[in-house]
Tab-separated table of C-alpha atoms in Angstrom:
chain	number	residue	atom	x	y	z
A	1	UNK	CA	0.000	0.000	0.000
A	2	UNK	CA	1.106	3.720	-0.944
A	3	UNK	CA	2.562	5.468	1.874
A	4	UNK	CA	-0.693	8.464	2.251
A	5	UNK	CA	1.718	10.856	2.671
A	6	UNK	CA	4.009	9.685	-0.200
A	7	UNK	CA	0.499	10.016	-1.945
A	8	UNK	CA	-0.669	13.365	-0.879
A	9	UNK	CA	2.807	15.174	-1.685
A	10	UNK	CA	2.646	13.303	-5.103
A	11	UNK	CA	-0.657	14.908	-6.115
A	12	UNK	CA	0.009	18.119	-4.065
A	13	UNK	CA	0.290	20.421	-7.740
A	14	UNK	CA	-2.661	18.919	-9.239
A	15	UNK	CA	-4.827	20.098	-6.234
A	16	UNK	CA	-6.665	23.447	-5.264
A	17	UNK	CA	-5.159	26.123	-3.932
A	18	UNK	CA	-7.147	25.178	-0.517
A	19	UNK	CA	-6.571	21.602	-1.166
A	20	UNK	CA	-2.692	22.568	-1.311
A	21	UNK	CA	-3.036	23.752	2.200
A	22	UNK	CA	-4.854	21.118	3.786
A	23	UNK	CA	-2.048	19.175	1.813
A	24	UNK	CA	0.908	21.334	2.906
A	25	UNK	CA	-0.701	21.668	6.687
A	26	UNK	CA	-0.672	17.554	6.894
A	27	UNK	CA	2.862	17.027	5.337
A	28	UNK	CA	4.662	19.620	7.612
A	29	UNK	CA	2.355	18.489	10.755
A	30	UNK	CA	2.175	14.865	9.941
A	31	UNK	CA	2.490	13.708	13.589
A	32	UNK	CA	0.837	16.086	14.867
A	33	UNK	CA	-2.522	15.193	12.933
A	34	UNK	CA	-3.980	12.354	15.495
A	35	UNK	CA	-4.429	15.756	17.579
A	36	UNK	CA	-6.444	17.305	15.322
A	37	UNK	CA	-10.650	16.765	14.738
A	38	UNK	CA	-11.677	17.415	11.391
A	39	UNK	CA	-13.027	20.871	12.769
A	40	UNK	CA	-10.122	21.604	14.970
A	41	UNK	CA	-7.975	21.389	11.423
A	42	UNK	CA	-10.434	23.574	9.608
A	43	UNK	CA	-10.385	26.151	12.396
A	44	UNK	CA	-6.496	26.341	11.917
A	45	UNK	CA	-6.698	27.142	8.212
A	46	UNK	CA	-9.397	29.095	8.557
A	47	UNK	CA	-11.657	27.131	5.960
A	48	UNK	CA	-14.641	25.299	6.456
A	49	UNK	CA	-15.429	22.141	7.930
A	50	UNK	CA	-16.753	20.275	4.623
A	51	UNK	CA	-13.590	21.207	2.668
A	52	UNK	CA	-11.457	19.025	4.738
A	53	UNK	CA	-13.701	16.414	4.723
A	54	UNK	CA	-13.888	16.766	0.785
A	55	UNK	CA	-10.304	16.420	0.906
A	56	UNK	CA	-9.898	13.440	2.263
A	57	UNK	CA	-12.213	11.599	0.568
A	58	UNK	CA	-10.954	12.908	-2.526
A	59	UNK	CA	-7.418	11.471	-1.791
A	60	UNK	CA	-9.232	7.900	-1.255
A	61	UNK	CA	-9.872	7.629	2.208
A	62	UNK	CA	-13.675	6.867	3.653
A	63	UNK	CA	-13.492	10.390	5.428
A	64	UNK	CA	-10.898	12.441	7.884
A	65	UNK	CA	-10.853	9.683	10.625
A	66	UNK	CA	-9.374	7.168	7.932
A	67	UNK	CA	-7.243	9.820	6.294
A	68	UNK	CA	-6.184	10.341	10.224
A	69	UNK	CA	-6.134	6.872	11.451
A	70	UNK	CA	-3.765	5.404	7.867
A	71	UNK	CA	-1.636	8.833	8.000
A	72	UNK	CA	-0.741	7.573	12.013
A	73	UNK	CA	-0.313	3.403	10.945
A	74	UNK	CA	2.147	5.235	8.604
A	75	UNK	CA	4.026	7.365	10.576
A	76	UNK	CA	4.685	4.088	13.252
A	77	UNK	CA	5.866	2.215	10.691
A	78	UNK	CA	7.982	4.378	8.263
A	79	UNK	CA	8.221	8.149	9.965
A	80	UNK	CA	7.232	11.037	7.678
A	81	UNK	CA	10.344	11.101	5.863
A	82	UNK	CA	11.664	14.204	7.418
A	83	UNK	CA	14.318	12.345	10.062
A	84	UNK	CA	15.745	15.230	12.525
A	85	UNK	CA	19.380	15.431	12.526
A	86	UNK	CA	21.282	16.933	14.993
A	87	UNK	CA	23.344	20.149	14.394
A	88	UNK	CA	26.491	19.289	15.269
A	89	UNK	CA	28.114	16.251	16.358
A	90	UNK	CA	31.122	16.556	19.237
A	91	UNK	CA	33.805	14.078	19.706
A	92	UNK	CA	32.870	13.394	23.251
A	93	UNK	CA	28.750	12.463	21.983
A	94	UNK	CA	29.098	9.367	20.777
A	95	UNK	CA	25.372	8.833	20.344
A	96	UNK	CA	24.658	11.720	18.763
A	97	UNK	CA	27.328	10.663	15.739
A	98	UNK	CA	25.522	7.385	15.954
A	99	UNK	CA	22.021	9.342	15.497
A	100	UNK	CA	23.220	11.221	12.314
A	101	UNK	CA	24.464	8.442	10.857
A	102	UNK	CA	21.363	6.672	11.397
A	103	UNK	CA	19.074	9.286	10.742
A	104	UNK	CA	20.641	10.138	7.465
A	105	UNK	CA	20.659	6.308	6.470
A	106	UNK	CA	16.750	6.242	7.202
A	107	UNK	CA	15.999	9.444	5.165
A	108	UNK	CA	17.520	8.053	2.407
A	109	UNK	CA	15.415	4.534	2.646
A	110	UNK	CA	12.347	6.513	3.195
A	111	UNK	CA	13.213	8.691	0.259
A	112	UNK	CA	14.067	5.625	-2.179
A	113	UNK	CA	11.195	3.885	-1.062
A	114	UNK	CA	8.462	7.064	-1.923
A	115	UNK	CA	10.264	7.231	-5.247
A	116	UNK	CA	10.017	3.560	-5.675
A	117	UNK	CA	6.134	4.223	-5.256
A	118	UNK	CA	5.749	7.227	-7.548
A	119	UNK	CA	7.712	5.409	-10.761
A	120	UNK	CA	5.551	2.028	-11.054
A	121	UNK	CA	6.249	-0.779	-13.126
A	122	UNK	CA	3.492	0.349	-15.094
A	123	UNK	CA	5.650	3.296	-15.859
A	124	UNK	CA	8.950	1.788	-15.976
A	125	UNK	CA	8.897	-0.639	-18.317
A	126	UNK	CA	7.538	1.494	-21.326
A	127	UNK	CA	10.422	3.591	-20.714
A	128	UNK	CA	12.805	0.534	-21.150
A	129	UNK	CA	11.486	-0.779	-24.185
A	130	UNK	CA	11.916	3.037	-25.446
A	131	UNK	CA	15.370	2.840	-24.516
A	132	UNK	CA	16.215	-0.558	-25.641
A	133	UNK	CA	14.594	-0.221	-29.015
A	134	UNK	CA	16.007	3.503	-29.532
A	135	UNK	CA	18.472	3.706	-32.791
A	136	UNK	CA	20.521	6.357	-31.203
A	137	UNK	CA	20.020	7.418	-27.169
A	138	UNK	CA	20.785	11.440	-26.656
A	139	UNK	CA	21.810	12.284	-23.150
A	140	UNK	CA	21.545	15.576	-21.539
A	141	UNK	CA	21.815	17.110	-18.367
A	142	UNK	CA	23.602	20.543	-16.715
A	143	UNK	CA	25.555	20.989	-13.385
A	144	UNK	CA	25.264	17.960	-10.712
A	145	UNK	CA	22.387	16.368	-12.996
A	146	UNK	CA	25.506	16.182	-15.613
A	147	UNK	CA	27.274	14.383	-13.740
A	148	UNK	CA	24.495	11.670	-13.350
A	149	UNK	CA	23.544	12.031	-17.440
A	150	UNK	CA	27.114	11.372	-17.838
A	151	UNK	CA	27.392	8.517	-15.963
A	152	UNK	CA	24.168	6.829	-17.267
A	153	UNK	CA	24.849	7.579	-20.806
A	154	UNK	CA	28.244	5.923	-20.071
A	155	UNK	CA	26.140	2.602	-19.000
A	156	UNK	CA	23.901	2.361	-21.633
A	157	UNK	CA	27.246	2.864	-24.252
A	158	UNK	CA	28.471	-0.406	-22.327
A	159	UNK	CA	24.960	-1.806	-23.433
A	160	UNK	CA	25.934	-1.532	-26.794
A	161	UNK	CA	23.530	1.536	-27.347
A	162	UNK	CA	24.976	4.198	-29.310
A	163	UNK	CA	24.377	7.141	-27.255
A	164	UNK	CA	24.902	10.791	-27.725
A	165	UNK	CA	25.773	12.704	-24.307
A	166	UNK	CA	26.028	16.456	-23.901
A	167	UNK	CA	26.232	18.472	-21.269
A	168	UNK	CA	25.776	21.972	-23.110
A	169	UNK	CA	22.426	22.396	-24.423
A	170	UNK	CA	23.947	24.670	-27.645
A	171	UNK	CA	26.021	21.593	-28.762
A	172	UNK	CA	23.264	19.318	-27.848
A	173	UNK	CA	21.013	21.041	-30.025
A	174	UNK	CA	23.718	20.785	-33.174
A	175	UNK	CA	23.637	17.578	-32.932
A	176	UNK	CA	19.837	17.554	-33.422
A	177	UNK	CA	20.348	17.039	-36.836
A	178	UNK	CA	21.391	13.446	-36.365
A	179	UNK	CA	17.900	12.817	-35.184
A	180	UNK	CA	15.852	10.124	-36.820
A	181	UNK	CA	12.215	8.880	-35.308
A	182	UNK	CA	12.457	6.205	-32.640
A	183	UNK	CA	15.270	8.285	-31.068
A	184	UNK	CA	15.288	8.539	-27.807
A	185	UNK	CA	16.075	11.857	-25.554
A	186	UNK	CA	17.339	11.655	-21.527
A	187	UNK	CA	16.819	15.202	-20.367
A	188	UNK	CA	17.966	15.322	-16.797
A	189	UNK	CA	16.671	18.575	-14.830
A	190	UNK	CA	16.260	18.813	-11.295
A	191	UNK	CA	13.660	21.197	-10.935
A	192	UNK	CA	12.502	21.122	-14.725
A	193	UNK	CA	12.251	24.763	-15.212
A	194	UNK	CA	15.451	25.292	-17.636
A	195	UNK	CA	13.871	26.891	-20.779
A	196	UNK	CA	17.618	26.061	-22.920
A	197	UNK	CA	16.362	22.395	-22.044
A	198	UNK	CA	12.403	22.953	-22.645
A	199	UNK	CA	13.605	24.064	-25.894
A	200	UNK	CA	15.786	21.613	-26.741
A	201	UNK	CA	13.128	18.689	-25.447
A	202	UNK	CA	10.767	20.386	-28.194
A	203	UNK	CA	13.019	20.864	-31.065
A	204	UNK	CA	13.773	16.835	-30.254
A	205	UNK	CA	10.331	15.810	-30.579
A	206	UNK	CA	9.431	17.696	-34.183
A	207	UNK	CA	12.351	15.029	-35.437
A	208	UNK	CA	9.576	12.033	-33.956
A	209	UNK	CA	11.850	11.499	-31.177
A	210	UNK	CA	11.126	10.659	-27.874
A	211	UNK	CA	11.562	12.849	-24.623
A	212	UNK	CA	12.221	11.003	-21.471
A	213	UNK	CA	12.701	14.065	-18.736
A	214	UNK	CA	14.183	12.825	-15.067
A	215	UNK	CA	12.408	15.815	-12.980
A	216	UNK	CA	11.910	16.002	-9.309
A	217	UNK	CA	7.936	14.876	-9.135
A	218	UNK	CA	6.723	18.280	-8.866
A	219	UNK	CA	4.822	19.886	-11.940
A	220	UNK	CA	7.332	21.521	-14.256
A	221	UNK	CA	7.551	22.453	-17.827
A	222	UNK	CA	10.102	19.684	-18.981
A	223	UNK	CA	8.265	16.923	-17.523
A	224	UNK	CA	4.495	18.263	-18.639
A	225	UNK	CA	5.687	17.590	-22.099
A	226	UNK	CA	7.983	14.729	-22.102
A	227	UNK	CA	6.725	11.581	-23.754
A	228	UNK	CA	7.516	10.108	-20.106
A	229	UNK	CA	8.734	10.765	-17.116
A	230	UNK	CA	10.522	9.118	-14.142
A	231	UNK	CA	10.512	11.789	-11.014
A	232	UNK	CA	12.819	11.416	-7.986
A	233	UNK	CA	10.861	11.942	-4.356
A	234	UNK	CA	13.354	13.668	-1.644
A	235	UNK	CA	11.932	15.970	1.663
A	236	UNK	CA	13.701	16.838	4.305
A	237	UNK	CA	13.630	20.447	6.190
A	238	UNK	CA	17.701	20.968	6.148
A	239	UNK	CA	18.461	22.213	2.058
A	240	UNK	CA	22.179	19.724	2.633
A	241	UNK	CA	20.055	16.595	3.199
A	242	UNK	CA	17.581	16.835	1.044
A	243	UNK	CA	20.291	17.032	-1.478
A	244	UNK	CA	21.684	13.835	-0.622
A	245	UNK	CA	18.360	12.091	-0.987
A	246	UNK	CA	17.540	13.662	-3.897
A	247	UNK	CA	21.357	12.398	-5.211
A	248	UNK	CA	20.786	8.875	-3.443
A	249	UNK	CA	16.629	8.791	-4.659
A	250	UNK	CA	18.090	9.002	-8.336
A	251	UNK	CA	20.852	6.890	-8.374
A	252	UNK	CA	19.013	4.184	-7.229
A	253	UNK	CA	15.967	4.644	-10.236
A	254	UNK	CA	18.714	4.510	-12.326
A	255	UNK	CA	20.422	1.825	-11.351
A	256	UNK	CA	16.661	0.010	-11.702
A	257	UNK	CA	16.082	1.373	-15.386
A	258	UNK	CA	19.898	-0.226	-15.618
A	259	UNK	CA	19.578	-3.713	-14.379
A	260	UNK	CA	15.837	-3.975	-16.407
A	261	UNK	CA	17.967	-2.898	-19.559
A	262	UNK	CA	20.098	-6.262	-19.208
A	263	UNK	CA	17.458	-8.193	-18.266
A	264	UNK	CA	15.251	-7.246	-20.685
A	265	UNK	CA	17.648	-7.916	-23.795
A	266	UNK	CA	19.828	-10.962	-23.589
A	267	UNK	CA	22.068	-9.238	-26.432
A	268	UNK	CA	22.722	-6.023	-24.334
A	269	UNK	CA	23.926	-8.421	-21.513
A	270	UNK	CA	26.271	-9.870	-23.907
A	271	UNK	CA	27.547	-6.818	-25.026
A	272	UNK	CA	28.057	-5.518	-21.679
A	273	UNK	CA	30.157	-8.489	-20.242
A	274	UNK	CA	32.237	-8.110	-23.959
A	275	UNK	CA	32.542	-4.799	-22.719
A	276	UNK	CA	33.667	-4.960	-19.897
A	277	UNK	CA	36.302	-7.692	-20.476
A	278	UNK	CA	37.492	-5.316	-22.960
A	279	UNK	CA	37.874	-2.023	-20.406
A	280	UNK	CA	39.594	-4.974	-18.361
A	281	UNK	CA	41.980	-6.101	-20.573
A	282	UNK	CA	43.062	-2.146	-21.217
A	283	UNK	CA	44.101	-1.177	-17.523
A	284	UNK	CA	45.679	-4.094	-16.786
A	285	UNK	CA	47.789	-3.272	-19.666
């Protein structure tokens, strides 16, 4: 079963602007919410009664008491995703080292495990065959997500996929011309609000080919009009975490899309393992 807050945050930009609030008031105040009547929660917005009711059954629950009740099972079993670090950690604490590490090895479980939820296998598996059955792969991605665009268009090259990596969007939209339908385009963006990459996504898709944008979930302009999407999940209230999880959440997709590549073409297997014999054989001599 979907974690309800994984659920909530997922559909937060599709929602209402009062929707957004009840949304935004349960995700920050998550354990907090088994305090709260229906009314009590209304009050505290300042909206009425019937609009938090509406809310919850619109996000599939029977009413606010299940919303409540399945919100709470949650939290005792997987936290709300936002694990409090401390500050600082001094040589003579011992514990509190032992709580960072902990804490920061839980956030980034709980924030695999949401984005694990919001990229089904309905979802996933489309994008493979794209991939796999692509005649050429482009790659393309700016700043940290370049580092990850490089390092996945490196792995699908070992696949036997000729692939097409840029990290400037000007040279990346020169080689446009090389374009044929059945193409495939990896736009990797963060936040999705690059217009250089918007444009480039669009010029990419009048030559037939296919956009595949790697966005943070949120609505954003790359990802509304990608062909498909896989979106990364990471929360936490310190900016320096979050990072990591958002780092760790899409390393971990992509080592999925990866390991469904080999499986899902014998001859890319092959080619890998002649690959890699190969990169072998060259630093050992």
């Amino acid at each position: 079963m979907t974690n309800p807050l994984v659920k909530i945050r997922s559909e937060r930009d599709q929602m209402s602007a009062i929707e957004r609030r009840i949304a935004d008031f349960i995700l920050d105040n998550a354990h907090l919410l088994r305090d709260y009547s229906s009314q009590q929660l209304a009050s505290a917005l300042g909206i009425s009664q019937s609009s938090v009711v509406k809310f919850a059954q619109k996000s599939g629950f029977k009413g606010y008491p299940d919303l409540k009740y399945t919100i709470g099972e949650a939290i005792a079993r997987n936290g709300n995703g936002h694990t409090q670090l401390p500050e600082a950690v001094q040589d003579d604490a011992p514990d509190a080292y032992q709580r960072l590490q902990d804490g920061l090895r839980r956030s980034k479980l709980a924030a695999e495990e949401e984005t694990r939820s919001l990229n089904p296998r309905t979802q996933i598996e489309p994008i493979v065959e794209m991939i796999d059955q692509a005649g050429k792969v482009f790659v393309c991605g700016l700043g940290d997500d370049g580092l990850f665009a490089r390092e996945f268009a490196m792995r699908l090259s070992l696949l036997g996929l000729l692939t097409v990596h840029h990290a400037d969007p000007i040279l990346m939209m020169a080689n446009l011309s090389a374009a044929r339908p059945g193409d495939v385009l990896l736009m990797f963006s963060e936040f999705g609000k690059l217009p250089e990459l918007s444009q480039v996504s669009r010029q990419f898709q009048a030559c037939e080919g296919k956009v595949i944008s790697i966005t943070r979930h949120t609505a954003n302009p790359l990802r509304a009009h990608a062909d498909a999407a896989l979106v990364i999940s990471a929360h936490d209230p310190a900016a320096h975490v979050e990072q990591l999880l958002y780092r760790s959440s899409l390393q971990s997709l992509l080592d999925f899309v990866f390991v469904l590549l080999c499986q899902a073409n014998p001859d890319r297997h092959r080619q890998l393992a002649i690959n890699l014999e190969r990169i072998h054989h060259l630093l050992e001599s």
